[in-house]
mmCIF file of C-alpha atoms in Angstrom:
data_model
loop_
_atom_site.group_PDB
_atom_site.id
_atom_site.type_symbol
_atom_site.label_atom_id
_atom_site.label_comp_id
_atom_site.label_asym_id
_atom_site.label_seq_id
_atom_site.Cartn_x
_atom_site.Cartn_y
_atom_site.Cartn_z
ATOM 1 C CA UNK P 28 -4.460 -34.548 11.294
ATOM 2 C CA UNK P 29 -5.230 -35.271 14.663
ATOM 3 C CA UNK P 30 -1.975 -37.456 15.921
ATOM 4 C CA UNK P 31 -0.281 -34.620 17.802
ATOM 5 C CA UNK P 32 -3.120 -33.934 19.878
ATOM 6 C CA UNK P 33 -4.063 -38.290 20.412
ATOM 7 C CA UNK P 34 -0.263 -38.110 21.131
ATOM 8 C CA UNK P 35 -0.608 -35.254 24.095
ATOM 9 C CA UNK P 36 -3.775 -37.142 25.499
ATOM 10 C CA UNK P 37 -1.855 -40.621 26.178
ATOM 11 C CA UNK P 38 -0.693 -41.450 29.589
ATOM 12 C CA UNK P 39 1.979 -44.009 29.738
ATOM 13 C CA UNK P 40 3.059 -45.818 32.944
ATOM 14 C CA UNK P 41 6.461 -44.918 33.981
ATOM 15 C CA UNK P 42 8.485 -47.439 33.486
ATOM 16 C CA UNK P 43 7.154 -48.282 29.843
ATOM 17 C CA UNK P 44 9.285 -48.580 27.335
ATOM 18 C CA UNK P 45 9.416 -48.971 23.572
ATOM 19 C CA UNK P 46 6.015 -47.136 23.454
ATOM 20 C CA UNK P 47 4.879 -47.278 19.802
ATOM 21 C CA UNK P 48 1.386 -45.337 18.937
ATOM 22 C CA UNK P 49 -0.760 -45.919 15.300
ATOM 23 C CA UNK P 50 -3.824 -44.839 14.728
ATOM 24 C CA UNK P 51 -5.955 -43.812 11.325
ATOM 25 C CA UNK P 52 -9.008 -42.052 11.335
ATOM 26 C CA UNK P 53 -12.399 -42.789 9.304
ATOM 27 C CA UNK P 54 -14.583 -39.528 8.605
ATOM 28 C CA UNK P 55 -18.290 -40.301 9.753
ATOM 29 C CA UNK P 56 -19.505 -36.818 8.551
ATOM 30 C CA UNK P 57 -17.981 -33.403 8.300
ATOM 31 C CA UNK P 58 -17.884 -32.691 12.302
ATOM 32 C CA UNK P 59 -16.983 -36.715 13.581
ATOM 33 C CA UNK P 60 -14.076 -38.593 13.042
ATOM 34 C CA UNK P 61 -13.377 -42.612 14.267
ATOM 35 C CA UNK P 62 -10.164 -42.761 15.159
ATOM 36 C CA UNK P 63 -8.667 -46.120 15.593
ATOM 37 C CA UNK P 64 -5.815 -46.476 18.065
ATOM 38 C CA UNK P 65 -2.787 -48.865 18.375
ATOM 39 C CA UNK P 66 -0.559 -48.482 21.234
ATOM 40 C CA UNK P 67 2.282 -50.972 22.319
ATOM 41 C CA UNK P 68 5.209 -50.917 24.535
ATOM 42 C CA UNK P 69 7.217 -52.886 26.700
ATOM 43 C CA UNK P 70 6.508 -52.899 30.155
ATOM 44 C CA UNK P 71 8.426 -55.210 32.880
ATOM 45 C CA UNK P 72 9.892 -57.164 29.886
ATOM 46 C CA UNK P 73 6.480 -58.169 28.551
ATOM 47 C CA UNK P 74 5.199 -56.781 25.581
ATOM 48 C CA UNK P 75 1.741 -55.075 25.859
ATOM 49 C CA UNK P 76 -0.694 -54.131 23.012
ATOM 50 C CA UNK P 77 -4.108 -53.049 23.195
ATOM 51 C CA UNK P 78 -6.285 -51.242 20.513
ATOM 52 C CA UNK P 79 -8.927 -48.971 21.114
ATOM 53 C CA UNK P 80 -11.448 -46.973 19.304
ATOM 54 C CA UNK P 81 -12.497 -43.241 20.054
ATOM 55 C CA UNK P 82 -14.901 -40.830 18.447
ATOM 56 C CA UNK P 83 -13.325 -37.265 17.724
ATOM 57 C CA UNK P 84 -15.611 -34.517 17.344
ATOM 58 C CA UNK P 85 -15.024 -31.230 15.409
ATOM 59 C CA UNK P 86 -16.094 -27.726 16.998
ATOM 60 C CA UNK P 87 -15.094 -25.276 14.516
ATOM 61 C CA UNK P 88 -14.880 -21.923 15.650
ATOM 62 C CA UNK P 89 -14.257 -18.321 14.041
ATOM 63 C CA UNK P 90 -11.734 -15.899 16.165
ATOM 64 C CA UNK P 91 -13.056 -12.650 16.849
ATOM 65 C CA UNK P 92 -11.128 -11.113 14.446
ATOM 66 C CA UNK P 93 -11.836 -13.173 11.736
ATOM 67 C CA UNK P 94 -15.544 -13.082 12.902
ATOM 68 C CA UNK P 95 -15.171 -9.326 12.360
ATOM 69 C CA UNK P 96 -13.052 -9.003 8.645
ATOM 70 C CA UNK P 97 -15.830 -11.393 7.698
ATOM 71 C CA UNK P 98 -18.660 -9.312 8.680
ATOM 72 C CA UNK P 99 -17.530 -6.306 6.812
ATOM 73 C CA UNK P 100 -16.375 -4.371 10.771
ATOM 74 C CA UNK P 101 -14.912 -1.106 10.638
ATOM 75 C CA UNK P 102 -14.095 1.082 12.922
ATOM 76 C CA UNK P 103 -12.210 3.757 10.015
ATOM 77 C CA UNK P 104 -12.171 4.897 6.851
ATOM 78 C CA UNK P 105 -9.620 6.132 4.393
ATOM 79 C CA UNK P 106 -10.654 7.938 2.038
ATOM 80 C CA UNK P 107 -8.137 7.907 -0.547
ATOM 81 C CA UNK P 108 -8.531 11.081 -3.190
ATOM 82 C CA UNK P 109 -5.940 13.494 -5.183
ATOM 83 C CA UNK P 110 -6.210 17.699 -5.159
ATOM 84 C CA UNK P 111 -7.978 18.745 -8.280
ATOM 85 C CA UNK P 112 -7.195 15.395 -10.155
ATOM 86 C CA UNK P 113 -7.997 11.754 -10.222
ATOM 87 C CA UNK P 114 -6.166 9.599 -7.750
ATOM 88 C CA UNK P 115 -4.116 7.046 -10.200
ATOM 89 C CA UNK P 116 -4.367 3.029 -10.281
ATOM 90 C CA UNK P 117 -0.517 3.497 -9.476
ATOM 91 C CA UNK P 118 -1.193 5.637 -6.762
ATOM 92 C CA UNK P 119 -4.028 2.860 -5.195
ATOM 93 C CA UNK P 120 -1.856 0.624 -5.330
ATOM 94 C CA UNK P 121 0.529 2.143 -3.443
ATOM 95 C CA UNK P 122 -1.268 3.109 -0.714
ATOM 96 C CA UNK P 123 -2.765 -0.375 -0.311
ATOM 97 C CA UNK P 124 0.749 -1.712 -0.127
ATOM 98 C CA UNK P 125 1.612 0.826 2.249
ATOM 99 C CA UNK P 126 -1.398 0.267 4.587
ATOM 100 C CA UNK P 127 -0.874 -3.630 4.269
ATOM 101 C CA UNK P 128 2.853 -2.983 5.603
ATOM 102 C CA UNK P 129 1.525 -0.900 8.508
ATOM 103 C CA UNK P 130 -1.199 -3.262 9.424
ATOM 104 C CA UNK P 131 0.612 -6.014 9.660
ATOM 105 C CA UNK P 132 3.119 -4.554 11.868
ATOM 106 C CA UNK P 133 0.281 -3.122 14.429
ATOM 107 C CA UNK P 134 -0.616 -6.860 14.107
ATOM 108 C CA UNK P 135 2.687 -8.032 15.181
ATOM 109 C CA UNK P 136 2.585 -6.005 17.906
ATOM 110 C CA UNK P 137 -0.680 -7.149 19.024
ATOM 111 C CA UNK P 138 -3.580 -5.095 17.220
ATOM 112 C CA UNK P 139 -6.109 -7.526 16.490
ATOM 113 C CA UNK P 140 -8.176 -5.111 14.652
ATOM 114 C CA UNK P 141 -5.687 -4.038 12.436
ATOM 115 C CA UNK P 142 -6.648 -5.100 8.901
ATOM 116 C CA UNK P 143 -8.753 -3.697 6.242
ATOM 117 C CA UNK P 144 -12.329 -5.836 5.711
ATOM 118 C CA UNK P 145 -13.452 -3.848 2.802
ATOM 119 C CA UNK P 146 -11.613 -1.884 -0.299
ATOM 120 C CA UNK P 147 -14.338 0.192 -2.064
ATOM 121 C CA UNK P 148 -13.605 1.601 -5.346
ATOM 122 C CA UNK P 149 -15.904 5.160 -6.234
ATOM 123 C CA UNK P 150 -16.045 7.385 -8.620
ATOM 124 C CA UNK P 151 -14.199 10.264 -7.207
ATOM 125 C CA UNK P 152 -11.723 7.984 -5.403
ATOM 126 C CA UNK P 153 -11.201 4.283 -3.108
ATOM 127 C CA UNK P 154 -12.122 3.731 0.054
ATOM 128 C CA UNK P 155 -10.092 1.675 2.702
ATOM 129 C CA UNK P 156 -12.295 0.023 5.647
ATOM 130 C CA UNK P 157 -9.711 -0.273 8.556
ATOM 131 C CA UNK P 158 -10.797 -2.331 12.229
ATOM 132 C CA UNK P 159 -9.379 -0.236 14.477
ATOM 133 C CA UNK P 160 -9.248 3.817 15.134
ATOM 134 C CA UNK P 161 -5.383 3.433 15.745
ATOM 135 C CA UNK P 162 -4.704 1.744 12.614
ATOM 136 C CA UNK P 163 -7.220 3.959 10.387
ATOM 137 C CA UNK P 164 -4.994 6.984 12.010
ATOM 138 C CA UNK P 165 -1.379 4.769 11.461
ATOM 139 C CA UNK P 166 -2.270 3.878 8.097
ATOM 140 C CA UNK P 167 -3.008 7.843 7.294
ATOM 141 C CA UNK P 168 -0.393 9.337 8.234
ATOM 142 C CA UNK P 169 1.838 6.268 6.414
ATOM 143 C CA UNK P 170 0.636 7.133 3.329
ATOM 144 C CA UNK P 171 1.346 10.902 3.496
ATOM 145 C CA UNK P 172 4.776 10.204 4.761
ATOM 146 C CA UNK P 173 5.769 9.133 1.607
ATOM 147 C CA UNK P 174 3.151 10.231 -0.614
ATOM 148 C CA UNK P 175 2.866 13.879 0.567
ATOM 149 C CA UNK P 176 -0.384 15.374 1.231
ATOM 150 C CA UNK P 177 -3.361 16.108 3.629
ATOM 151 C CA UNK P 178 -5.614 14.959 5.698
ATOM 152 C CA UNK P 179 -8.272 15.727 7.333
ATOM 153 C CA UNK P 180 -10.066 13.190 10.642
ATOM 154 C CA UNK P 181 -13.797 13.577 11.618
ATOM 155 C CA UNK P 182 -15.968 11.116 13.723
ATOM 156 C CA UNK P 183 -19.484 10.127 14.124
ATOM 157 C CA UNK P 184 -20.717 8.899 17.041
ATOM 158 C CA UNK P 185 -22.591 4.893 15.650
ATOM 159 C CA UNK P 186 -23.879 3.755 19.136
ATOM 160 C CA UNK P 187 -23.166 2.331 22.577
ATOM 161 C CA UNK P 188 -21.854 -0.836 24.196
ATOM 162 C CA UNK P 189 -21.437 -1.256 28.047
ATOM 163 C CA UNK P 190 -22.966 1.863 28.298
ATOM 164 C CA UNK P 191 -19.795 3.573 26.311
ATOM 165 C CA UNK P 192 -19.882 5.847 23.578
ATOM 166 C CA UNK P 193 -18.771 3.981 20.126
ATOM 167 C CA UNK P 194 -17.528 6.364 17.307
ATOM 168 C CA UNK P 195 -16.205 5.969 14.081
ATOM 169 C CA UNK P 196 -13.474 7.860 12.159
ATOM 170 C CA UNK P 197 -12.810 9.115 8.829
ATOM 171 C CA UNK P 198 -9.548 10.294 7.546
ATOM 172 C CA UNK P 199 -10.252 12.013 4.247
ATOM 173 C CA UNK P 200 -7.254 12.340 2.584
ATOM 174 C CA UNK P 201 -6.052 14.313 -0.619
ATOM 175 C CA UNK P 202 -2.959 13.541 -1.916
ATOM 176 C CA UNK P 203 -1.095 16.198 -3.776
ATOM 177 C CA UNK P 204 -2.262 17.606 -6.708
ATOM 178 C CA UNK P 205 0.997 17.600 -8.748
ATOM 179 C CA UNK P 206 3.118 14.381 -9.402
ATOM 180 C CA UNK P 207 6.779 13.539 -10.150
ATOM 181 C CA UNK P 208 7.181 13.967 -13.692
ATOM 182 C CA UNK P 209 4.311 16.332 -14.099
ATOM 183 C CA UNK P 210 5.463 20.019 -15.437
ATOM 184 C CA UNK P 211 3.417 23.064 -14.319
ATOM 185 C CA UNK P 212 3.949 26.797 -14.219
ATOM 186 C CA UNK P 213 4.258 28.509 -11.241
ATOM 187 C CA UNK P 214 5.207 32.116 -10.178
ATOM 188 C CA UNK P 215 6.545 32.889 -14.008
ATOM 189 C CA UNK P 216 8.495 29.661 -13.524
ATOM 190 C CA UNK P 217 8.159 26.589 -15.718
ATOM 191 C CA UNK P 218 9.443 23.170 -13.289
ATOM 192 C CA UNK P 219 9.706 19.466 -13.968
ATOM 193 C CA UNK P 220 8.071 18.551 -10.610
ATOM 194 C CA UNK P 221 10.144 15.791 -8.501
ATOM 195 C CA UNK P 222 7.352 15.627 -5.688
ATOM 196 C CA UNK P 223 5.575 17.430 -3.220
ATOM 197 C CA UNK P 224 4.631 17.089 0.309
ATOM 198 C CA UNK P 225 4.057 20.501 2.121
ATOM 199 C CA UNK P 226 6.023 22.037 -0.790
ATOM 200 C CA UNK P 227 6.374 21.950 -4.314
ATOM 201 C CA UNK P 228 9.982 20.501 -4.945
ATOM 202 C CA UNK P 229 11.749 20.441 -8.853
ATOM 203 C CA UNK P 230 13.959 21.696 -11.208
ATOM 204 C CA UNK P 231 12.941 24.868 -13.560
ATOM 205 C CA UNK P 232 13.188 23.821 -17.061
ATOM 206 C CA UNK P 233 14.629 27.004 -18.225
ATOM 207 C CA UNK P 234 17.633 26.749 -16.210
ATOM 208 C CA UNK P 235 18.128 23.639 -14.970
ATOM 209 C CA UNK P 236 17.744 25.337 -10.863
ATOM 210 C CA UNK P 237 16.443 22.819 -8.019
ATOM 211 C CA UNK P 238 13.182 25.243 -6.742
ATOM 212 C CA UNK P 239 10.958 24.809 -4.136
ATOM 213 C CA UNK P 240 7.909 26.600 -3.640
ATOM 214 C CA UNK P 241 5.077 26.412 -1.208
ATOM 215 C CA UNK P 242 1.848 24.255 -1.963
ATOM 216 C CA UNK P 243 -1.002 27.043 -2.068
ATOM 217 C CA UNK P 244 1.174 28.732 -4.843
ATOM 218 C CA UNK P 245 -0.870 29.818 -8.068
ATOM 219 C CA UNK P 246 0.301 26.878 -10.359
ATOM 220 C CA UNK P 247 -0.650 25.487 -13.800
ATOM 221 C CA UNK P 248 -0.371 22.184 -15.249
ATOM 222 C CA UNK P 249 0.994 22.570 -18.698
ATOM 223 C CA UNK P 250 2.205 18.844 -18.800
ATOM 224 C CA UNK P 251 3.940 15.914 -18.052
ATOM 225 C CA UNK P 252 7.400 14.368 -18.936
ATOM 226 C CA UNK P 253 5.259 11.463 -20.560
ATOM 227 C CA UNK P 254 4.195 14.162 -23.261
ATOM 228 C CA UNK P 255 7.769 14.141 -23.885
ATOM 229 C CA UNK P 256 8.707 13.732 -27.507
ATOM 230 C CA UNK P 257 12.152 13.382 -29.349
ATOM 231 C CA UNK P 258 14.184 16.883 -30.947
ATOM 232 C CA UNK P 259 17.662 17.185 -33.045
ATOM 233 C CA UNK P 260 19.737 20.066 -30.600
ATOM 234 C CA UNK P 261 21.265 21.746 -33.792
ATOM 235 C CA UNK P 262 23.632 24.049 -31.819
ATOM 236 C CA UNK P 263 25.286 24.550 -28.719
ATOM 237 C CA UNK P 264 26.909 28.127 -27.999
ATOM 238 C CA UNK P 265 28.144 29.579 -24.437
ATOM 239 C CA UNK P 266 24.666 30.298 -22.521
ATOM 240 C CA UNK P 267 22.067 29.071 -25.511
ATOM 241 C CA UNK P 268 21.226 26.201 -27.344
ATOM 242 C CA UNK P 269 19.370 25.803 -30.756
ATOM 243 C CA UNK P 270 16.638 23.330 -30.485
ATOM 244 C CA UNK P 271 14.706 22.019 -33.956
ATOM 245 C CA UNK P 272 11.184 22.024 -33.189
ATOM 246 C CA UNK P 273 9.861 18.437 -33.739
ATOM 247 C CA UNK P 274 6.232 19.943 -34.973
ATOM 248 C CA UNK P 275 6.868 23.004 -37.288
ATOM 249 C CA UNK P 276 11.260 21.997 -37.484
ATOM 250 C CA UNK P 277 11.945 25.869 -37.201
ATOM 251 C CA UNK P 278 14.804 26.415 -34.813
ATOM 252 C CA UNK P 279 14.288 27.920 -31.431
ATOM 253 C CA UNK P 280 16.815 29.283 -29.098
ATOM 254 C CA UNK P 281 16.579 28.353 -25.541
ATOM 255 C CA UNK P 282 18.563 28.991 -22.705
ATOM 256 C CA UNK P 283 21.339 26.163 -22.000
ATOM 257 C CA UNK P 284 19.836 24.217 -18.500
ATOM 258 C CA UNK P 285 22.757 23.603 -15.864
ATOM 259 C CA UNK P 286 21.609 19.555 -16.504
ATOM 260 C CA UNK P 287 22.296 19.759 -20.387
ATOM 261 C CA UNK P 288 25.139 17.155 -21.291
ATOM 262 C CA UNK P 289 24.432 16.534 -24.950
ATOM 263 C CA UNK P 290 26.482 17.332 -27.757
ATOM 264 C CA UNK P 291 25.182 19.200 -31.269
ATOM 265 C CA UNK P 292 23.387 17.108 -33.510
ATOM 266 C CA UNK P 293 21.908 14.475 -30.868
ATOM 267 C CA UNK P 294 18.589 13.888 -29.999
ATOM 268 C CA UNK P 295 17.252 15.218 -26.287
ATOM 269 C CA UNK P 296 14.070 15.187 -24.791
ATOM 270 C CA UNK P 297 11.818 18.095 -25.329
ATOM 271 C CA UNK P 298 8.039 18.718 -24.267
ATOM 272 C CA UNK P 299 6.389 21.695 -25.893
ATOM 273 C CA UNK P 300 3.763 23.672 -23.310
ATOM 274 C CA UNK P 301 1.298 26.699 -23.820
ATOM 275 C CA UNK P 302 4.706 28.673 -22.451
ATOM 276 C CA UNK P 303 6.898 26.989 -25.218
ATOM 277 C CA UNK P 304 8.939 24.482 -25.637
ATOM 278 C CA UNK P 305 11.320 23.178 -22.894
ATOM 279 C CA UNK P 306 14.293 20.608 -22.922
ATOM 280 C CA UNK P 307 13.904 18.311 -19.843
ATOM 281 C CA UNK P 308 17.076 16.752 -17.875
#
């Protein structure tokens, strides 16, 4: 383990050649090492050995960095929650691979503080401990890029060093309340929802319409597409469709969706809501 740097520390006269080095170490304790050291070479056509012993001692150190993930340092939190929900083990998991991604680039680029020393799983949500203000903020806005979602940043002031003022961040975050797949009801409009970041984006299950509608909208949950359940569609005519009813099998007429391309007699998916029952694409 330690040849590279015995091999850096030898001085060899000029005109030596043939230089040949050996050495093997014996452990006197975990911070000492007894190296023994063979060195030959050929120097004005004679050949010169000699053999020496040297004691190598150990002083382990902890970067600052390190020194600081190990301590439990923070300089941010994220507060990872969902709008009127629980935020999902899916969703956690996500974020955390999104925050790893954008830590390690700040890290690349020379942000030393840019990890997470502490994941905290609550009740109403998890909690990410980040090093560094920039990264707390970088990692925030990472996750609603792709996620969706708000945030909101507050600090509190923790003390002074060099006579500066040290703070500490929190970036309370609520991801949306509705996710892809989920099916709500919204201004007399029933949508499979595909996602939603400032807006509500999906298609309305009546007619098979991409809609978009703004976030603070009155909206309902009524569902999701893993409620979903199998139905026979009994017949197809020009605008309407006849749909057996996989609970009570009476047939209901529903509106033919612009994303129906079954044929009569084949099973689609259906999900049946407080607003009825709706074929999904």
């Amino acid at each position: 383990m330690f040849l590279s740097e015995i091999s850096r520390s030898v001085k060899a006269h000029p005109d030596a050649k043939d230089i040949k080095l050996d050495f093997y170490e014996e452990e006197l304790d975990p911070s000492r090492y007894l190296a023994h050291i063979s060195v030959s070479a050929v120097l004005s056509g004679l050949d010169i050995s000699a053999t020496v012993d040297t004691e190598i001692r150990i002083k382990r150190e902890t970067c600052d960095s390190c020194s600081r993930i190990a301590g439990g340092y923070y300089a941010g939190i994220v507060q990872l929650r969902a709008d009127h929900r629980h935020i999902t083990e899916e969703e956690v998991e996500r974020c955390i691979q999104l925050a790893d991604h954008r830590l390690n680039k700040l890290t690349s680029k020379g942000d030393r503080f840019a990890f997470i020393s502490k994941i905290e799983e609550l009740k109403e949500g998890v909690d990410l401990y980040i090093g560094s203000i920039s990264a707390c903020k970088q990692v925030g806005n990472a996750i609603i890029k792709e996620l969706g979602g708000t945030s909101v940043i507050s600090s509190s002031l923790v003390g002074k060093k060099d006579g500066a003022d040290l703070y500490r961040i929190t970036c309370a975050m609520r991801l949306p309340e509705f996710v892809r797949g989920d099916v709500a009801s919204m201004l007399g409009r029933v949508i499979e929802v595909a996602h939603q970041d400032r807006q509500i984006h999906g298609i309305d299950l009546s007619d098979g319409a991409r809609v978009s509608f703004d976030a603070d909208v009155p909206a309902v949950r009524l569902g999701s597409r893993k409620d979903a359940v199998t139905a026979v569609l009994v017949a197809i005519e020009k605008d309407t469709v006849q749909v057996l009813d996989p609970e009570t099998y009476e047939t209901v007429l529903l509106k033919a969706p612009a994303f129906l391309h079954a044929e009569a007699g084949s099973d689609v998916c259906v999900i049946k809501t407080a607003e009825g029952l709706f074929l999904l694409p």
